[in-house]
XYZ file of C-alpha atoms in Angstrom:
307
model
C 12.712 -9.185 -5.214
C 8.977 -9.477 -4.999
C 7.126 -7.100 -7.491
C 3.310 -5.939 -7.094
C 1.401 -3.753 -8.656
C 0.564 -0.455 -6.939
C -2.371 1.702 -8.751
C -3.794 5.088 -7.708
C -7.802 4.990 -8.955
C -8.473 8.233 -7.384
C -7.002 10.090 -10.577
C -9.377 8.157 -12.739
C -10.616 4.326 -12.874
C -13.866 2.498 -12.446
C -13.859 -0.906 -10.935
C -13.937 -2.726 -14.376
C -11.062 -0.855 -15.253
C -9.463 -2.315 -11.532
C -10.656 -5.727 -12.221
C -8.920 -5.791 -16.119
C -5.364 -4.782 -14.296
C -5.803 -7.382 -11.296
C -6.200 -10.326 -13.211
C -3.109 -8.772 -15.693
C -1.585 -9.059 -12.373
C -2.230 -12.185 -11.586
C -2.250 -13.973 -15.357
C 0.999 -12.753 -16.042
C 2.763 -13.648 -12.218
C 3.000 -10.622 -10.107
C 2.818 -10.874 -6.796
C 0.155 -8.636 -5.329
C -2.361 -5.957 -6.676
C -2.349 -2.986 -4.003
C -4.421 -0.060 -4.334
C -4.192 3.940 -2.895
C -7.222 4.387 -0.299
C -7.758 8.699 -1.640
C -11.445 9.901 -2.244
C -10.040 13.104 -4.231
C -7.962 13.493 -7.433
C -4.716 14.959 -6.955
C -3.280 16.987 -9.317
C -4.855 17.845 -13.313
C -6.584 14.613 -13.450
C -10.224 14.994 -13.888
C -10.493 11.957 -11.813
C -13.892 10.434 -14.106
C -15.834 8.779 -13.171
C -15.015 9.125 -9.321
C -13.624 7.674 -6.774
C -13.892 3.954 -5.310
C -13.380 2.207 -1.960
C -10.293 0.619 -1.545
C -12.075 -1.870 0.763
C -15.344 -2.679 -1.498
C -12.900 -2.942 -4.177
C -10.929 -5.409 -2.821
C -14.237 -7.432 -1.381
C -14.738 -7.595 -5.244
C -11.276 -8.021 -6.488
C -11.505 -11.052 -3.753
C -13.794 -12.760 -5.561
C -12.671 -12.526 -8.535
C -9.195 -13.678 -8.529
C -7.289 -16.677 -7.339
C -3.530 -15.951 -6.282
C -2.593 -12.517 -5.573
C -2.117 -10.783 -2.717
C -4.591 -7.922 -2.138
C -4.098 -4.821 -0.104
C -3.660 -1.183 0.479
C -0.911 1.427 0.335
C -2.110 3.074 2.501
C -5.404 2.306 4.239
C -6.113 6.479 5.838
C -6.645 5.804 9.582
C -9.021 9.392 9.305
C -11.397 7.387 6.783
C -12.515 4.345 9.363
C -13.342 3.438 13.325
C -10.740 0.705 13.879
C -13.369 -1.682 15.067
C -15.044 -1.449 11.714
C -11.984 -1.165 9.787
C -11.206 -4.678 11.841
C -14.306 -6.204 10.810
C -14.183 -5.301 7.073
C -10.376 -6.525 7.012
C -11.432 -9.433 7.839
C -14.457 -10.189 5.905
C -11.954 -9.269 2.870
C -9.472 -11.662 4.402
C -12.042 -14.622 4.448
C -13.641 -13.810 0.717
C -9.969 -13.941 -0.609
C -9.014 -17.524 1.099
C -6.838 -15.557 2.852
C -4.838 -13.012 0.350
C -5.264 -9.886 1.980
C -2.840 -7.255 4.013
C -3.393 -3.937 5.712
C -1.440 -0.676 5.214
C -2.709 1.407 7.609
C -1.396 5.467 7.370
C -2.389 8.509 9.683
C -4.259 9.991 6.879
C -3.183 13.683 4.752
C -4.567 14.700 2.424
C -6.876 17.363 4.001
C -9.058 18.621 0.421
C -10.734 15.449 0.572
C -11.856 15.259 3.965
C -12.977 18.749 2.945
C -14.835 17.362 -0.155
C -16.736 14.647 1.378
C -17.440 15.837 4.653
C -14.754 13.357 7.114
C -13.437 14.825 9.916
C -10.037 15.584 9.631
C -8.095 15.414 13.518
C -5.402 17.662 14.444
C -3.795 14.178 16.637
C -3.412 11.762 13.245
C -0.521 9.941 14.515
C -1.589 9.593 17.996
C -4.937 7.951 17.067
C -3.206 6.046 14.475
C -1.196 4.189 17.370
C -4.529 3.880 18.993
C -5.971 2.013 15.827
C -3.000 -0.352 15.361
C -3.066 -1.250 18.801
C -6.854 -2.233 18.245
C -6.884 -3.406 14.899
C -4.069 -6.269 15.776
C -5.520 -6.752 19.194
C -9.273 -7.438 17.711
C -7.453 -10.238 15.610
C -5.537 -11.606 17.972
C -7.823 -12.359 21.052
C -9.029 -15.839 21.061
C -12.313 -16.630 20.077
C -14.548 -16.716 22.620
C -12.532 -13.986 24.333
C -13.221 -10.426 25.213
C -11.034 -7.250 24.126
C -11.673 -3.985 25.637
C -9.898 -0.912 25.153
C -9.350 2.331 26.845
C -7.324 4.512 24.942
C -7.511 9.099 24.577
C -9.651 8.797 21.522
C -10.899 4.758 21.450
C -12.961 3.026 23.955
C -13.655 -0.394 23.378
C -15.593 -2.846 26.117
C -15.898 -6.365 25.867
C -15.850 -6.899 22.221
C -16.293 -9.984 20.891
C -13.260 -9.698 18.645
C -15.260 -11.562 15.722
C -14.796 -12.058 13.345
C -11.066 -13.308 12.390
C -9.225 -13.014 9.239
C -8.453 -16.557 7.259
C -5.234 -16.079 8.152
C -3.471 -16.620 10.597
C -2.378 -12.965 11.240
C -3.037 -10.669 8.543
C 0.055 -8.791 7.462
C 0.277 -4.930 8.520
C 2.300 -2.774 6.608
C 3.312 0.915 8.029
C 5.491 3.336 5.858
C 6.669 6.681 5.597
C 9.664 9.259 6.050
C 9.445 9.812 9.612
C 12.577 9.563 11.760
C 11.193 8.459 15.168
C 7.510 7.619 15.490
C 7.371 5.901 11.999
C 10.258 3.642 12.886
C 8.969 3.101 16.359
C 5.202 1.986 15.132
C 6.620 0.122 12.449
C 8.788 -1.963 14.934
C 5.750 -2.223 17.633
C 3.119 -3.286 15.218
C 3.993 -4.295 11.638
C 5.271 -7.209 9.380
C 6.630 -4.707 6.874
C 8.129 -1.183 6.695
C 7.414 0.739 3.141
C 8.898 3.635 2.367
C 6.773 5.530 -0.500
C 8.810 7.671 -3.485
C 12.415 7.638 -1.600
C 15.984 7.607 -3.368
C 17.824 4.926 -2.646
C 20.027 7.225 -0.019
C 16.424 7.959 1.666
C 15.654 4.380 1.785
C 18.783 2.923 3.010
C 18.670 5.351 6.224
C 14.761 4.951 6.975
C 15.604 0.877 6.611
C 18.321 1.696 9.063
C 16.167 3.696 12.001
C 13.667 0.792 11.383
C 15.902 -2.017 12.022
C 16.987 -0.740 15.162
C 13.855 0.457 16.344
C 12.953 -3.407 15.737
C 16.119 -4.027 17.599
C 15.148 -1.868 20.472
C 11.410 -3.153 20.839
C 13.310 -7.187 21.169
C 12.660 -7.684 17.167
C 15.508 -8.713 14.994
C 15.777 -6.160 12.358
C 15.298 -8.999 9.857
C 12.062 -10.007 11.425
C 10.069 -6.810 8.785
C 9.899 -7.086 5.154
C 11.417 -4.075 3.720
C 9.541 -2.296 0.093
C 10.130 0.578 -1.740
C 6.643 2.250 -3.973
C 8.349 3.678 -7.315
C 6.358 4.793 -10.194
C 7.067 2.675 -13.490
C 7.814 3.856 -16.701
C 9.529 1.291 -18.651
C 9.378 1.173 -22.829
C 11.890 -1.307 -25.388
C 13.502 1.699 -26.223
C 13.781 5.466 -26.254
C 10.855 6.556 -27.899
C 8.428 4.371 -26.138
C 9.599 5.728 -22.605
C 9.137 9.057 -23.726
C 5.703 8.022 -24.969
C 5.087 6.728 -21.489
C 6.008 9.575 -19.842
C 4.024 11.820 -21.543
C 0.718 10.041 -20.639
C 1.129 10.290 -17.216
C 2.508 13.621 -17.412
C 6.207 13.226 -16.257
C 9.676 14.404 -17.596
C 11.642 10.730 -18.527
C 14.184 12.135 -16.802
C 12.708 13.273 -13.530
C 11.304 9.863 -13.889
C 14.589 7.888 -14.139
C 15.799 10.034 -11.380
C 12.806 9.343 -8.791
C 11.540 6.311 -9.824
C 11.799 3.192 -12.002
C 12.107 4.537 -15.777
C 14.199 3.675 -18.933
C 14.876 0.253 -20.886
C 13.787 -2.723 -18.899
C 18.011 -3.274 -18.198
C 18.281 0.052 -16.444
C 15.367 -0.595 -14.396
C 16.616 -4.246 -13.665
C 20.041 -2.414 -12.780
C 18.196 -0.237 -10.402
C 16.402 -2.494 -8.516
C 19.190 -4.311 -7.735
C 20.248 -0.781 -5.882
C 17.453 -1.135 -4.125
C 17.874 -4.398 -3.348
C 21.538 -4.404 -2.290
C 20.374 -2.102 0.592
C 17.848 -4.839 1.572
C 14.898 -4.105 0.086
C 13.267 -7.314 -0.811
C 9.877 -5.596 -2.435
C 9.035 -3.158 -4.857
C 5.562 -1.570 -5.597
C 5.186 -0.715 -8.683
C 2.880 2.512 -9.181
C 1.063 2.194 -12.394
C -0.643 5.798 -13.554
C -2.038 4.576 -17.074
C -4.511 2.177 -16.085
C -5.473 1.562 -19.911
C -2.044 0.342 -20.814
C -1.992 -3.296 -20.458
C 1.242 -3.846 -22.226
C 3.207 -1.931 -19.835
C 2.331 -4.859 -17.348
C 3.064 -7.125 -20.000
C 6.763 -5.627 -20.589
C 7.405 -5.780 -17.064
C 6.737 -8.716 -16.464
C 8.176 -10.195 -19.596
C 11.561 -8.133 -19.300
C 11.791 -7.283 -15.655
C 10.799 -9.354 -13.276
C 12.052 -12.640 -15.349
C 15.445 -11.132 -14.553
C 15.209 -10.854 -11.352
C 14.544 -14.352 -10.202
């Protein structure tokens, strides 16, 4: 079971504050540092000092670490023109020696389009298919190719497709609770399926529809990594759960219910739940950005057990 580190900056975190838990998530052997892509606070966070881009953030973060995976949970499709969003992927991709994958959502959260003035589209998940259907296509024509497009709400004529990722083929994640066009997507266009605060009777079904949406499109079901985003609240004993909790403003017990929360055995014991319905990565949502040692308990307590 591969653990990364998931964080949420729109509820409050500069980039030096995003830089100090990256390279805790490198020095002390995660496997990836993702990020939410949200311009707006949700919730009673004051959100200081204001939001950052997911993508300039990880052009930095790129440069500044070594090993870890970098990427987004999830990229809003309503925030970018998937040529652009192509072109900085890439750029990322090549400034990381290749460490960097793309979750790529419809976009939601409708107060923050509001707030800074993005259009928000009544036809999300139609132009989302649209941007997938670009975004890998840009990547994958040859170089010294052409790729034009001619979609409902994308035109694109003789691009040059330039430029290309370091890799190979840039992983795309797609995720969510959808029963038919999520699965369907997910088996057309990505490398892994997440599904994002889901029990582990939520999970094992959407895993299911996946697979044989994979199955239908000529995939084997096998072919798509399968990850689960829980939020984390783990403390050596009682007391230091419950002092957990209460910084990020959560009830331990709605917390052990929903997420991954108590002593680092009864979080070890519940990701081997979600593994034994073949889930093979976790993000771990991290709300208290300040606490260092959290990472440091996980990591120490945690993930050593789970080989």
């Amino acid at each position: 079971m591969d653990l990364r580190i998931f964080t949420e900056p729109q509820q409050g975190a500069s980039y030096d504050t995003l830089l100090k838990v990256a390279r805790a998530t490198e020095d002390l052997g995660f496997d990836a540092f993702f990020r939410s892509d949200h311009y707006l606070r949700m919730g009673n966070a004051d959100g200081l000092p204001g939001p950052t881009d997911a993508w300039i953030t990880l052009a930095g973060l790129a440069r500044e670490t070594r090993r870890i995976r970098l990427g987004t949970l999830m990229t809003a499709g309503t925030f970018r023109l998937p040529g652009v969003l192509a072109i900085q992927v890439a750029q990322v991709d090549q400034m990381s020696g290749g460490r960097v994958e793309l979750g790529l959502g419809a976009g939601w959260f409708e107060e923050e389009h509001k707030a800074y003035g993005i259009p928000f589209p009544k036809e999300k998940f139609a132009r989302l298919e649209e941007q997938l259907a670009i975004i890998t296509g840009l990547w994958a024509t040859g170089t010294g190719e052409e790729f034009s497009y001619d979609g409902t709400y994308y035109q694109l004529e003789n691009s040059p497709a330039l430029p290309k990722p370091a890799q190979g083929k840039v992983p795309v994640l797609v995720g969510g609770h959808g029963a038919t066009r999520t699965p369907r997507l997910a088996a057309q266009y990505a490398d892994e399926f997440n599904i994002p605060f889901a029990s582990l009777e939520d999970s094992e079904r959407q895993f299911g529809r996946v697979r044989a949406a994979a199955e239908a499109a000529g995939r084997k079901g096998d072919e798509l990594v399968y990850s689960n985003a829980l939020v984390a609240c783990v403390g050596k004993d009682d007391a230091e759960v419950a002092r957990r909790a209460a910084a990020i403003g959560r009830n331990v017990d709605e917390l052990k219910a929903n997420g991954l929360a108590g002593s680092p055995a009864e979080v070890v014991d519940k990701i081997g739940r979600y593994a034994a319905i073949g889930g093979s990565r976790i993000y771990l949502q991290m709300l208290d950005l300040e606490d260092l040692d959290h990472l440091e308990l996980i990591s120490a307590q945690v993930q050593s057990q789970l080989g």
